[in-house]
C-alpha cells in the first residue's frame, strides 16, 4: 500500500470503537513459529515491491487488484502454499486450505488472477 492509503486507513480505524476479540496464539508449524527463522523465509520468499498497475486492464480492475494484493492480501488464504508456506504463484487466488479451513476462490477473484 502507498503511504497515503496507509495514513487514510489508520485515520479511519481510529474512528471505530474497539471490540473484544479473543486472539488465538500463533499456530504456525515449526520452524515457521520461530521469528528468527522468518528472516530466512523472507530471504527466500519475499520481495518488497510496490503495486504496479496493469495498463492493459481497466482502472476498476487495477483498484481491485491493489486491494487484493495490498490491504486485503487475499492471496494469503486463497492461494495454495509451497512446502515452506509461501504462496504458489501458479495457483494465485485458486482457493486453498489453511489451518483446517478452506478459503475458496470466486469468479471475482479469478478475474484478478
PDB file of N, CA and C in Angstrom:
ATOM      1  N   UNK A   1       0.850  -1.182   0.000  1.00  0.00           N
ATOM      2  CA  UNK A   1       0.000   0.000   0.000  1.00  0.00           C
ATOM      3  C   UNK A   1       0.890   1.238   0.000  1.00  0.00           C
ATOM      4  N   UNK A   2       0.408   2.290  -0.613  1.00  0.00           N
ATOM      5  CA  UNK A   2       1.201   3.509  -0.591  1.00  0.00           C
ATOM      6  C   UNK A   2       0.983   4.228   0.746  1.00  0.00           C
ATOM      7  N   UNK A   3       1.885   5.146   1.063  1.00  0.00           N
ATOM      8  CA  UNK A   3       1.864   5.827   2.362  1.00  0.00           C
ATOM      9  C   UNK A   3       0.550   6.578   2.613  1.00  0.00           C
ATOM     10  N   UNK A   4       0.019   7.232   1.597  1.00  0.00           N
ATOM     11  CA  UNK A   4      -1.230   7.990   1.773  1.00  0.00           C
ATOM     12  C   UNK A   4      -2.386   7.063   2.119  1.00  0.00           C
ATOM     13  N   UNK A   5      -2.477   5.907   1.444  1.00  0.00           N
ATOM     14  CA  UNK A   5      -3.546   4.961   1.749  1.00  0.00           C
ATOM     15  C   UNK A   5      -3.403   4.400   3.159  1.00  0.00           C
ATOM     16  N   UNK A   6      -2.182   4.141   3.585  1.00  0.00           N
ATOM     17  CA  UNK A   6      -1.954   3.645   4.944  1.00  0.00           C
ATOM     18  C   UNK A   6      -2.377   4.694   5.962  1.00  0.00           C
ATOM     19  N   UNK A   7      -2.005   5.943   5.713  1.00  0.00           N
ATOM     20  CA  UNK A   7      -2.379   7.036   6.599  1.00  0.00           C
ATOM     21  C   UNK A   7      -3.899   7.206   6.652  1.00  0.00           C
ATOM     22  N   UNK A   8      -4.546   7.159   5.487  1.00  0.00           N
ATOM     23  CA  UNK A   8      -6.006   7.288   5.432  1.00  0.00           C
ATOM     24  C   UNK A   8      -6.692   6.128   6.149  1.00  0.00           C
ATOM     25  N   UNK A   9      -6.179   4.929   5.971  1.00  0.00           N
ATOM     26  CA  UNK A   9      -6.761   3.760   6.622  1.00  0.00           C
ATOM     27  C   UNK A   9      -6.626   3.879   8.139  1.00  0.00           C
ATOM     28  N   UNK A  10      -5.462   4.319   8.606  1.00  0.00           N
ATOM     29  CA  UNK A  10      -5.257   4.489  10.048  1.00  0.00           C
ATOM     30  C   UNK A  10      -6.216   5.553  10.600  1.00  0.00           C
ATOM     31  N   UNK A  11      -6.362   6.653   9.874  1.00  0.00           N
ATOM     32  CA  UNK A  11      -7.274   7.713  10.319  1.00  0.00           C
ATOM     33  C   UNK A  11      -8.701   7.161  10.440  1.00  0.00           C
ATOM     34  N   UNK A  12      -9.115   6.351   9.485  1.00  0.00           N
ATOM     35  CA  UNK A  12     -10.444   5.745   9.546  1.00  0.00           C
ATOM     36  C   UNK A  12     -10.553   4.794  10.734  1.00  0.00           C
ATOM     37  N   UNK A  13      -9.549   3.942  10.929  1.00  0.00           N
ATOM     38  CA  UNK A  13      -9.599   2.949  12.014  1.00  0.00           C
ATOM     39  C   UNK A  13      -9.705   3.602  13.383  1.00  0.00           C
ATOM     40  N   UNK A  14      -9.128   4.791  13.540  1.00  0.00           N
ATOM     41  CA  UNK A  14      -9.200   5.469  14.838  1.00  0.00           C
ATOM     42  C   UNK A  14     -10.596   5.996  15.134  1.00  0.00           C
ATOM     43  N   UNK A  15     -11.491   5.987  14.151  1.00  0.00           N
ATOM     44  CA  UNK A  15     -12.868   6.452  14.372  1.00  0.00           C
ATOM     45  C   UNK A  15     -13.805   5.315  14.768  1.00  0.00           C
ATOM     46  N   UNK A  16     -13.322   4.077  14.732  1.00  0.00           N
ATOM     47  CA  UNK A  16     -14.157   2.905  15.013  1.00  0.00           C
ATOM     48  C   UNK A  16     -13.969   2.473  16.463  1.00  0.00           C
ATOM     49  N   UNK A  17     -15.068   2.178  17.139  1.00  0.00           N
ATOM     50  CA  UNK A  17     -14.990   1.697  18.518  1.00  0.00           C
ATOM     51  C   UNK A  17     -14.361   0.301  18.541  1.00  0.00           C
ATOM     52  N   UNK A  18     -13.460   0.053  19.502  1.00  0.00           N
ATOM     53  CA  UNK A  18     -12.838  -1.273  19.595  1.00  0.00           C
ATOM     54  C   UNK A  18     -13.851  -2.329  20.032  1.00  0.00           C
ATOM     55  N   UNK A  19     -13.564  -3.577  19.680  1.00  0.00           N
ATOM     56  CA  UNK A  19     -14.389  -4.703  20.105  1.00  0.00           C
ATOM     57  C   UNK A  19     -13.523  -5.687  20.865  1.00  0.00           C
ATOM     58  N   UNK A  20     -14.149  -6.513  21.661  1.00  0.00           N
ATOM     59  CA  UNK A  20     -13.427  -7.555  22.381  1.00  0.00           C
ATOM     60  C   UNK A  20     -13.350  -8.787  21.477  1.00  0.00           C
ATOM     61  N   UNK A  21     -12.149  -9.267  21.227  1.00  0.00           N
ATOM     62  CA  UNK A  21     -11.954 -10.415  20.341  1.00  0.00           C
ATOM     63  C   UNK A  21     -10.789 -11.245  20.857  1.00  0.00           C
ATOM     64  N   UNK A  22     -11.069 -12.478  21.270  1.00  0.00           N
ATOM     65  CA  UNK A  22     -10.015 -13.361  21.743  1.00  0.00           C
ATOM     66  C   UNK A  22      -9.180 -13.814  20.536  1.00  0.00           C
ATOM     67  N   UNK A  23      -7.900 -13.567  20.590  1.00  0.00           N
ATOM     68  CA  UNK A  23      -6.991 -13.936  19.509  1.00  0.00           C
ATOM     69  C   UNK A  23      -6.263 -15.211  19.905  1.00  0.00           C
ATOM     70  N   UNK A  24      -6.309 -16.213  19.027  1.00  0.00           N
ATOM     71  CA  UNK A  24      -5.604 -17.462  19.297  1.00  0.00           C
ATOM     72  C   UNK A  24      -4.116 -17.274  19.073  1.00  0.00           C
ATOM     73  N   UNK A  25      -3.326 -17.983  19.838  1.00  0.00           N
ATOM     74  CA  UNK A  25      -1.870 -17.902  19.709  1.00  0.00           C
ATOM     75  C   UNK A  25      -1.434 -18.348  18.317  1.00  0.00           C
ATOM     76  N   UNK A  26      -0.271 -17.885  17.915  1.00  0.00           N
ATOM     77  CA  UNK A  26       0.311 -18.249  16.628  1.00  0.00           C
ATOM     78  C   UNK A  26       0.309 -19.772  16.485  1.00  0.00           C
ATOM     79  N   UNK A  27      -0.218 -20.257  15.367  1.00  0.00           N
ATOM     80  CA  UNK A  27      -0.302 -21.699  15.155  1.00  0.00           C
ATOM     81  C   UNK A  27       0.562 -22.162  13.986  1.00  0.00           C
ATOM     82  N   UNK A  28       1.563 -21.368  13.627  1.00  0.00           N
ATOM     83  CA  UNK A  28       2.449 -21.782  12.546  1.00  0.00           C
ATOM     84  C   UNK A  28       3.262 -22.988  12.981  1.00  0.00           C
ATOM     85  N   UNK A  29       3.509 -23.929  12.074  1.00  0.00           N
ATOM     86  CA  UNK A  29       4.295 -25.108  12.435  1.00  0.00           C
ATOM     87  C   UNK A  29       5.791 -24.772  12.561  1.00  0.00           C
ATOM     88  N   UNK A  30       6.504 -25.586  13.308  1.00  0.00           N
ATOM     89  CA  UNK A  30       7.958 -25.451  13.420  1.00  0.00           C
ATOM     90  C   UNK A  30       8.565 -25.671  12.035  1.00  0.00           C
ATOM     91  N   UNK A  31       9.534 -24.930  11.590  1.00  0.00           N
ATOM     92  CA  UNK A  31      10.266 -23.859  12.252  1.00  0.00           C
ATOM     93  C   UNK A  31       9.709 -22.470  11.958  1.00  0.00           C
ATOM     94  N   UNK A  32       8.541 -22.400  11.282  1.00  0.00           N
ATOM     95  CA  UNK A  32       7.981 -21.100  10.931  1.00  0.00           C
ATOM     96  C   UNK A  32       7.482 -20.324  12.143  1.00  0.00           C
ATOM     97  N   UNK A  33       7.328 -21.005  13.282  1.00  0.00           N
ATOM     98  CA  UNK A  33       6.876 -20.329  14.501  1.00  0.00           C
ATOM     99  C   UNK A  33       8.023 -19.643  15.239  1.00  0.00           C
ATOM    100  N   UNK A  34       9.222 -19.732  14.723  1.00  0.00           N
ATOM    101  CA  UNK A  34      10.389 -19.077  15.317  1.00  0.00           C
ATOM    102  C   UNK A  34      10.662 -17.802  14.524  1.00  0.00           C
ATOM    103  N   UNK A  35      10.581 -16.670  15.181  1.00  0.00           N
ATOM    104  CA  UNK A  35      10.719 -15.381  14.492  1.00  0.00           C
ATOM    105  C   UNK A  35      12.034 -15.280  13.715  1.00  0.00           C
ATOM    106  N   UNK A  36      13.131 -15.757  14.270  1.00  0.00           N
ATOM    107  CA  UNK A  36      14.416 -15.668  13.572  1.00  0.00           C
ATOM    108  C   UNK A  36      14.384 -16.463  12.266  1.00  0.00           C
ATOM    109  N   UNK A  37      13.637 -17.564  12.246  1.00  0.00           N
ATOM    110  CA  UNK A  37      13.523 -18.352  11.014  1.00  0.00           C
ATOM    111  C   UNK A  37      12.805 -17.560   9.926  1.00  0.00           C
ATOM    112  N   UNK A  38      11.966 -16.618  10.316  1.00  0.00           N
ATOM    113  CA  UNK A  38      11.261 -15.799   9.337  1.00  0.00           C
ATOM    114  C   UNK A  38      12.220 -14.930   8.531  1.00  0.00           C
ATOM    115  N   UNK A  39      13.359 -14.576   9.104  1.00  0.00           N
ATOM    116  CA  UNK A  39      14.374 -13.820   8.371  1.00  0.00           C
ATOM    117  C   UNK A  39      14.801 -14.623   7.145  1.00  0.00           C
ATOM    118  N   UNK A  40      15.108 -15.901   7.336  1.00  0.00           N
ATOM    119  CA  UNK A  40      15.494 -16.769   6.225  1.00  0.00           C
ATOM    120  C   UNK A  40      14.340 -16.979   5.254  1.00  0.00           C
ATOM    121  N   UNK A  41      13.132 -17.161   5.789  1.00  0.00           N
ATOM    122  CA  UNK A  41      11.961 -17.348   4.934  1.00  0.00           C
ATOM    123  C   UNK A  41      11.761 -16.121   4.057  1.00  0.00           C
ATOM    124  N   UNK A  42      11.896 -14.941   4.647  1.00  0.00           N
ATOM    125  CA  UNK A  42      11.752 -13.700   3.880  1.00  0.00           C
ATOM    126  C   UNK A  42      12.796 -13.611   2.773  1.00  0.00           C
ATOM    127  N   UNK A  43      14.020 -14.037   3.056  1.00  0.00           N
ATOM    128  CA  UNK A  43      15.055 -14.021   2.018  1.00  0.00           C
ATOM    129  C   UNK A  43      14.666 -14.894   0.828  1.00  0.00           C
ATOM    130  N   UNK A  44      14.040 -16.029   1.102  1.00  0.00           N
ATOM    131  CA  UNK A  44      13.653 -16.961   0.044  1.00  0.00           C
ATOM    132  C   UNK A  44      12.352 -16.584  -0.666  1.00  0.00           C
ATOM    133  N   UNK A  45      11.412 -16.004   0.055  1.00  0.00           N
ATOM    134  CA  UNK A  45      10.052 -15.881  -0.469  1.00  0.00           C
ATOM    135  C   UNK A  45       9.468 -14.479  -0.554  1.00  0.00           C
ATOM    136  N   UNK A  46      10.163 -13.487  -0.059  1.00  0.00           N
ATOM    137  CA  UNK A  46       9.576 -12.148  -0.006  1.00  0.00           C
ATOM    138  C   UNK A  46      10.416 -11.153  -0.789  1.00  0.00           C
ATOM    139  N   UNK A  47       9.754 -10.393  -1.615  1.00  0.00           N
ATOM    140  CA  UNK A  47      10.446  -9.290  -2.289  1.00  0.00           C
ATOM    141  C   UNK A  47       9.602  -8.038  -2.112  1.00  0.00           C
ATOM    142  N   UNK A  48      10.220  -7.026  -1.543  1.00  0.00           N
ATOM    143  CA  UNK A  48       9.497  -5.786  -1.282  1.00  0.00           C
ATOM    144  C   UNK A  48       9.320  -5.039  -2.593  1.00  0.00           C
ATOM    145  N   UNK A  49       8.088  -4.786  -2.938  1.00  0.00           N
ATOM    146  CA  UNK A  49       7.798  -4.082  -4.185  1.00  0.00           C
ATOM    147  C   UNK A  49       6.474  -3.354  -4.052  1.00  0.00           C
ATOM    148  N   UNK A  50       6.355  -2.263  -4.748  1.00  0.00           N
ATOM    149  CA  UNK A  50       5.101  -1.519  -4.781  1.00  0.00           C
ATOM    150  C   UNK A  50       4.192  -2.125  -5.837  1.00  0.00           C
ATOM    151  N   UNK A  51       2.901  -1.951  -5.644  1.00  0.00           N
ATOM    152  CA  UNK A  51       1.939  -2.434  -6.626  1.00  0.00           C
ATOM    153  C   UNK A  51       2.157  -1.727  -7.961  1.00  0.00           C
ATOM    154  N   UNK A  52       2.144  -2.485  -9.022  1.00  0.00           N
ATOM    155  CA  UNK A  52       2.269  -1.942 -10.365  1.00  0.00           C
ATOM    156  C   UNK A  52       0.968  -2.213 -11.113  1.00  0.00           C
ATOM    157  N   UNK A  53       0.291  -1.153 -11.484  1.00  0.00           N
ATOM    158  CA  UNK A  53      -0.961  -1.295 -12.223  1.00  0.00           C
ATOM    159  C   UNK A  53      -0.696  -1.928 -13.584  1.00  0.00           C
ATOM    160  N   UNK A  54      -1.646  -2.719 -14.056  1.00  0.00           N
ATOM    161  CA  UNK A  54      -1.558  -3.351 -15.371  1.00  0.00           C
ATOM    162  C   UNK A  54      -2.223  -2.415 -16.378  1.00  0.00           C
ATOM    163  N   UNK A  55      -1.440  -1.773 -17.255  1.00  0.00           N
ATOM    164  CA  UNK A  55      -2.014  -0.804 -18.189  1.00  0.00           C
ATOM    165  C   UNK A  55      -3.010  -1.413 -19.179  1.00  0.00           C
ATOM    166  N   UNK A  56      -2.987  -2.742 -19.326  1.00  0.00           N
ATOM    167  CA  UNK A  56      -3.931  -3.383 -20.247  1.00  0.00           C
ATOM    168  C   UNK A  56      -5.292  -3.624 -19.598  1.00  0.00           C
ATOM    169  N   UNK A  57      -5.417  -3.321 -18.304  1.00  0.00           N
ATOM    170  CA  UNK A  57      -6.667  -3.536 -17.567  1.00  0.00           C
ATOM    171  C   UNK A  57      -7.306  -2.200 -17.206  1.00  0.00           C
ATOM    172  N   UNK A  58      -8.590  -2.239 -16.855  1.00  0.00           N
ATOM    173  CA  UNK A  58      -9.333  -1.030 -16.502  1.00  0.00           C
ATOM    174  C   UNK A  58      -8.880  -0.487 -15.149  1.00  0.00           C
ATOM    175  N   UNK A  59      -9.249   0.765 -14.886  1.00  0.00           N
ATOM    176  CA  UNK A  59      -8.948   1.382 -13.587  1.00  0.00           C
ATOM    177  C   UNK A  59      -9.647   0.601 -12.469  1.00  0.00           C
ATOM    178  N   UNK A  60     -10.873   0.143 -12.729  1.00  0.00           N
ATOM    179  CA  UNK A  60     -11.614  -0.632 -11.727  1.00  0.00           C
ATOM    180  C   UNK A  60     -10.888  -1.941 -11.416  1.00  0.00           C
ATOM    181  N   UNK A  61     -10.419  -2.644 -12.437  1.00  0.00           N
ATOM    182  CA  UNK A  61      -9.689  -3.904 -12.246  1.00  0.00           C
ATOM    183  C   UNK A  61      -8.422  -3.650 -11.441  1.00  0.00           C
ATOM    184  N   UNK A  62      -7.685  -2.601 -11.797  1.00  0.00           N
ATOM    185  CA  UNK A  62      -6.440  -2.292 -11.087  1.00  0.00           C
ATOM    186  C   UNK A  62      -6.700  -1.900  -9.641  1.00  0.00           C
ATOM    187  N   UNK A  63      -7.789  -1.207  -9.353  1.00  0.00           N
ATOM    188  CA  UNK A  63      -8.123  -0.862  -7.966  1.00  0.00           C
ATOM    189  C   UNK A  63      -8.416  -2.130  -7.175  1.00  0.00           C
ATOM    190  N   UNK A  64      -9.167  -3.055  -7.777  1.00  0.00           N
ATOM    191  CA  UNK A  64      -9.434  -4.331  -7.116  1.00  0.00           C
ATOM    192  C   UNK A  64      -8.160  -5.116  -6.871  1.00  0.00           C
ATOM    193  N   UNK A  65      -7.282  -5.154  -7.864  1.00  0.00           N
ATOM    194  CA  UNK A  65      -6.010  -5.865  -7.713  1.00  0.00           C
ATOM    195  C   UNK A  65      -5.172  -5.229  -6.614  1.00  0.00           C
ATOM    196  N   UNK A  66      -5.186  -3.900  -6.527  1.00  0.00           N
ATOM    197  CA  UNK A  66      -4.448  -3.183  -5.473  1.00  0.00           C
ATOM    198  C   UNK A  66      -4.951  -3.582  -4.088  1.00  0.00           C
ATOM    199  N   UNK A  67      -6.272  -3.665  -3.944  1.00  0.00           N
ATOM    200  CA  UNK A  67      -6.846  -4.041  -2.646  1.00  0.00           C
ATOM    201  C   UNK A  67      -6.535  -5.504  -2.329  1.00  0.00           C
ATOM    202  N   UNK A  68      -6.709  -6.386  -3.305  1.00  0.00           N
ATOM    203  CA  UNK A  68      -6.470  -7.822  -3.101  1.00  0.00           C
ATOM    204  C   UNK A  68      -5.004  -8.107  -2.787  1.00  0.00           C
ATOM    205  N   UNK A  69      -4.089  -7.460  -3.473  1.00  0.00           N
ATOM    206  CA  UNK A  69      -2.665  -7.741  -3.307  1.00  0.00           C
ATOM    207  C   UNK A  69      -2.013  -6.892  -2.221  1.00  0.00           C
ATOM    208  N   UNK A  70      -2.697  -5.838  -1.770  1.00  0.00           N
ATOM    209  CA  UNK A  70      -2.142  -4.957  -0.749  1.00  0.00           C
ATOM    210  C   UNK A  70      -2.874  -5.101   0.564  1.00  0.00           C
ATOM    211  N   UNK A  71      -3.801  -4.195   0.809  1.00  0.00           N
ATOM    212  CA  UNK A  71      -4.504  -4.147   2.101  1.00  0.00           C
ATOM    213  C   UNK A  71      -5.208  -5.453   2.426  1.00  0.00           C
ATOM    214  N   UNK A  72      -5.853  -6.049   1.462  1.00  0.00           N
ATOM    215  CA  UNK A  72      -6.588  -7.284   1.711  1.00  0.00           C
ATOM    216  C   UNK A  72      -5.699  -8.510   1.789  1.00  0.00           C
ATOM    217  N   UNK A  73      -4.544  -8.460   1.151  1.00  0.00           N
ATOM    218  CA  UNK A  73      -3.622  -9.592   0.992  1.00  0.00           C
ATOM    219  C   UNK A  73      -4.365 -10.927   0.900  1.00  0.00           C
ATOM    220  N   UNK A  74      -5.385 -10.934   0.024  1.00  0.00           N
ATOM    221  CA  UNK A  74      -6.277 -12.087  -0.122  1.00  0.00           C
ATOM    222  C   UNK A  74      -5.544 -13.367  -0.524  1.00  0.00           C
ATOM    223  N   UNK A  75      -4.461 -13.221  -1.268  1.00  0.00           N
ATOM    224  CA  UNK A  75      -3.715 -14.394  -1.701  1.00  0.00           C
ATOM    225  C   UNK A  75      -3.205 -15.226  -0.544  1.00  0.00           C
ATOM    226  N   UNK A  76      -3.028 -14.605   0.620  1.00  0.00           N
ATOM    227  CA  UNK A  76      -2.504 -15.317   1.776  1.00  0.00           C
ATOM    228  C   UNK A  76      -3.364 -16.522   2.136  1.00  0.00           C
ATOM    229  N   UNK A  77      -4.663 -16.392   2.079  1.00  0.00           N
ATOM    230  CA  UNK A  77      -5.550 -17.515   2.396  1.00  0.00           C
ATOM    231  C   UNK A  77      -6.084 -18.216   1.153  1.00  0.00           C
ATOM    232  N   UNK A  78      -6.207 -17.494   0.059  1.00  0.00           N
ATOM    233  CA  UNK A  78      -6.881 -18.027  -1.122  1.00  0.00           C
ATOM    234  C   UNK A  78      -5.936 -18.591  -2.178  1.00  0.00           C
ATOM    235  N   UNK A  79      -4.650 -18.772  -1.842  1.00  0.00           N
ATOM    236  CA  UNK A  79      -3.691 -19.381  -2.772  1.00  0.00           C
ATOM    237  C   UNK A  79      -3.010 -20.558  -2.085  1.00  0.00           C
ATOM    238  N   UNK A  80      -2.791 -21.658  -2.823  1.00  0.00           N
ATOM    239  CA  UNK A  80      -2.106 -22.808  -2.226  1.00  0.00           C
ATOM    240  C   UNK A  80      -0.691 -22.430  -1.800  1.00  0.00           C
ATOM    241  N   UNK A  81      -0.169 -23.180  -0.831  1.00  0.00           N
ATOM    242  CA  UNK A  81       1.156 -22.914  -0.269  1.00  0.00           C
ATOM    243  C   UNK A  81       2.177 -23.951  -0.728  1.00  0.00           C
ATOM    244  N   UNK A  82       3.433 -23.515  -0.779  1.00  0.00           N
ATOM    245  CA  UNK A  82       4.541 -24.415  -1.069  1.00  0.00           C
ATOM    246  C   UNK A  82       4.891 -25.181   0.204  1.00  0.00           C
ATOM    247  N   UNK A  83       5.856 -26.049   0.120  1.00  0.00           N
ATOM    248  CA  UNK A  83       6.327 -26.831   1.266  1.00  0.00           C
ATOM    249  C   UNK A  83       6.759 -25.912   2.414  1.00  0.00           C
ATOM    250  N   UNK A  84       7.316 -24.765   2.077  1.00  0.00           N
ATOM    251  CA  UNK A  84       7.792 -23.830   3.098  1.00  0.00           C
ATOM    252  C   UNK A  84       6.762 -22.766   3.472  1.00  0.00           C
ATOM    253  N   UNK A  85       5.544 -22.889   2.974  1.00  0.00           N
ATOM    254  CA  UNK A  85       4.494 -21.971   3.357  1.00  0.00           C
ATOM    255  C   UNK A  85       4.384 -20.707   2.533  1.00  0.00           C
ATOM    256  N   UNK A  86       5.082 -20.630   1.424  1.00  0.00           N
ATOM    257  CA  UNK A  86       4.970 -19.469   0.538  1.00  0.00           C
ATOM    258  C   UNK A  86       3.797 -19.679  -0.419  1.00  0.00           C
ATOM    259  N   UNK A  87       3.226 -18.585  -0.901  1.00  0.00           N
ATOM    260  CA  UNK A  87       2.164 -18.697  -1.896  1.00  0.00           C
ATOM    261  C   UNK A  87       2.713 -19.314  -3.171  1.00  0.00           C
ATOM    262  N   UNK A  88       1.970 -20.237  -3.754  1.00  0.00           N
ATOM    263  CA  UNK A  88       2.341 -20.801  -5.047  1.00  0.00           C
ATOM    264  C   UNK A  88       1.769 -19.886  -6.130  1.00  0.00           C
ATOM    265  N   UNK A  89       2.655 -19.181  -6.810  1.00  0.00           N
ATOM    266  CA  UNK A  89       2.211 -18.221  -7.822  1.00  0.00           C
ATOM    267  C   UNK A  89       1.324 -18.858  -8.884  1.00  0.00           C
ATOM    268  N   UNK A  90       1.585 -20.114  -9.216  1.00  0.00           N
ATOM    269  CA  UNK A  90       0.792 -20.786 -10.254  1.00  0.00           C
ATOM    270  C   UNK A  90      -0.648 -21.023  -9.816  1.00  0.00           C
ATOM    271  N   UNK A  91      -0.919 -20.940  -8.519  1.00  0.00           N
ATOM    272  CA  UNK A  91      -2.268 -21.153  -8.016  1.00  0.00           C
ATOM    273  C   UNK A  91      -2.869 -19.902  -7.393  1.00  0.00           C
ATOM    274  N   UNK A  92      -2.349 -18.729  -7.753  1.00  0.00           N
ATOM    275  CA  UNK A  92      -2.782 -17.463  -7.155  1.00  0.00           C
ATOM    276  C   UNK A  92      -4.304 -17.327  -7.195  1.00  0.00           C
ATOM    277  N   UNK A  93      -4.901 -17.174  -6.023  1.00  0.00           N
ATOM    278  CA  UNK A  93      -6.345 -16.992  -5.828  1.00  0.00           C
ATOM    279  C   UNK A  93      -7.194 -18.142  -6.355  1.00  0.00           C
ATOM    280  N   UNK A  94      -6.625 -19.337  -6.394  1.00  0.00           N
ATOM    281  CA  UNK A  94      -7.355 -20.505  -6.884  1.00  0.00           C
ATOM    282  C   UNK A  94      -8.040 -21.277  -5.755  1.00  0.00           C
ATOM    283  N   UNK A  95      -7.922 -20.799  -4.516  1.00  0.00           N
ATOM    284  CA  UNK A  95      -8.509 -21.488  -3.370  1.00  0.00           C
ATOM    285  C   UNK A  95      -7.462 -22.344  -2.687  1.00  0.00           C
ATOM    286  N   UNK A  96      -7.565 -22.474  -1.360  1.00  0.00           N
ATOM    287  CA  UNK A  96      -6.574 -23.248  -0.612  1.00  0.00           C
ATOM    288  C   UNK A  96      -7.089 -23.572   0.776  1.00  0.00           C
ATOM    289  N   UNK A  97      -6.486 -24.571   1.393  1.00  0.00           N
ATOM    290  CA  UNK A  97      -6.764 -24.925   2.783  1.00  0.00           C
ATOM    291  C   UNK A  97      -5.685 -24.320   3.659  1.00  0.00           C
ATOM    292  N   UNK A  98      -6.114 -23.747   4.780  1.00  0.00           N
ATOM    293  CA  UNK A  98      -5.174 -23.122   5.699  1.00  0.00           C
ATOM    294  C   UNK A  98      -5.648 -23.362   7.118  1.00  0.00           C
ATOM    295  N   UNK A  99      -4.858 -24.071   7.895  1.00  0.00           N
ATOM    296  CA  UNK A  99      -5.156 -24.380   9.290  1.00  0.00           C
ATOM    297  C   UNK A  99      -6.555 -24.979   9.464  1.00  0.00           C
ATOM    298  N   UNK A 100      -6.898 -25.942   8.598  1.00  0.00           N
ATOM    299  CA  UNK A 100      -8.160 -26.648   8.716  1.00  0.00           C
ATOM    300  C   UNK A 100      -9.368 -25.919   8.147  1.00  0.00           C
ATOM    301  N   UNK A 101      -9.152 -24.813   7.454  1.00  0.00           N
ATOM    302  CA  UNK A 101     -10.239 -24.031   6.878  1.00  0.00           C
ATOM    303  C   UNK A 101      -9.977 -23.891   5.398  1.00  0.00           C
ATOM    304  N   UNK A 102     -11.004 -24.052   4.563  1.00  0.00           N
ATOM    305  CA  UNK A 102     -10.827 -23.904   3.120  1.00  0.00           C
ATOM    306  C   UNK A 102     -11.269 -22.514   2.698  1.00  0.00           C
ATOM    307  N   UNK A 103     -10.365 -21.790   2.053  1.00  0.00           N
ATOM    308  CA  UNK A 103     -10.659 -20.454   1.514  1.00  0.00           C
ATOM    309  C   UNK A 103     -10.885 -20.625   0.019  1.00  0.00           C
ATOM    310  N   UNK A 104     -12.136 -20.630  -0.413  1.00  0.00           N
ATOM    311  CA  UNK A 104     -12.430 -20.894  -1.827  1.00  0.00           C
ATOM    312  C   UNK A 104     -12.065 -19.717  -2.731  1.00  0.00           C
ATOM    313  N   UNK A 105     -12.131 -19.952  -4.000  1.00  0.00           N
ATOM    314  CA  UNK A 105     -11.966 -18.894  -4.971  1.00  0.00           C
ATOM    315  C   UNK A 105     -13.353 -18.395  -5.358  1.00  0.00           C
ATOM    316  N   UNK A 106     -13.401 -17.376  -6.158  1.00  0.00           N
ATOM    317  CA  UNK A 106     -14.677 -16.870  -6.662  1.00  0.00           C
ATOM    318  C   UNK A 106     -14.458 -16.318  -8.057  1.00  0.00           C
ATOM    319  N   UNK A 107     -15.506 -16.165  -8.849  1.00  0.00           N
ATOM    320  CA  UNK A 107     -15.342 -15.589 -10.184  1.00  0.00           C
ATOM    321  C   UNK A 107     -14.692 -14.216 -10.135  1.00  0.00           C
ATOM    322  N   UNK A 108     -15.009 -13.420  -9.112  1.00  0.00           N
ATOM    323  CA  UNK A 108     -14.393 -12.096  -8.986  1.00  0.00           C
ATOM    324  C   UNK A 108     -12.902 -12.222  -8.784  1.00  0.00           C
ATOM    325  N   UNK A 109     -12.492 -13.131  -7.883  1.00  0.00           N
ATOM    326  CA  UNK A 109     -11.063 -13.320  -7.646  1.00  0.00           C
ATOM    327  C   UNK A 109     -10.376 -13.871  -8.873  1.00  0.00           C
ATOM    328  N   UNK A 110     -11.032 -14.800  -9.564  1.00  0.00           N
ATOM    329  CA  UNK A 110     -10.407 -15.376 -10.750  1.00  0.00           C
ATOM    330  C   UNK A 110     -10.134 -14.325 -11.809  1.00  0.00           C
ATOM    331  N   UNK A 111     -10.943 -13.281 -11.863  1.00  0.00           N
ATOM    332  CA  UNK A 111     -10.702 -12.230 -12.843  1.00  0.00           C
ATOM    333  C   UNK A 111      -9.438 -11.444 -12.512  1.00  0.00           C
ATOM    334  N   UNK A 112      -8.961 -11.539 -11.261  1.00  0.00           N
ATOM    335  CA  UNK A 112      -7.734 -10.849 -10.860  1.00  0.00           C
ATOM    336  C   UNK A 112      -6.518 -11.737 -10.977  1.00  0.00           C
ATOM    337  N   UNK A 113      -6.721 -13.044 -11.112  1.00  0.00           N
ATOM    338  CA  UNK A 113      -5.593 -13.985 -11.166  1.00  0.00           C
ATOM    339  C   UNK A 113      -4.877 -13.907 -12.491  1.00  0.00           C
TER     340      UNK A 113
END
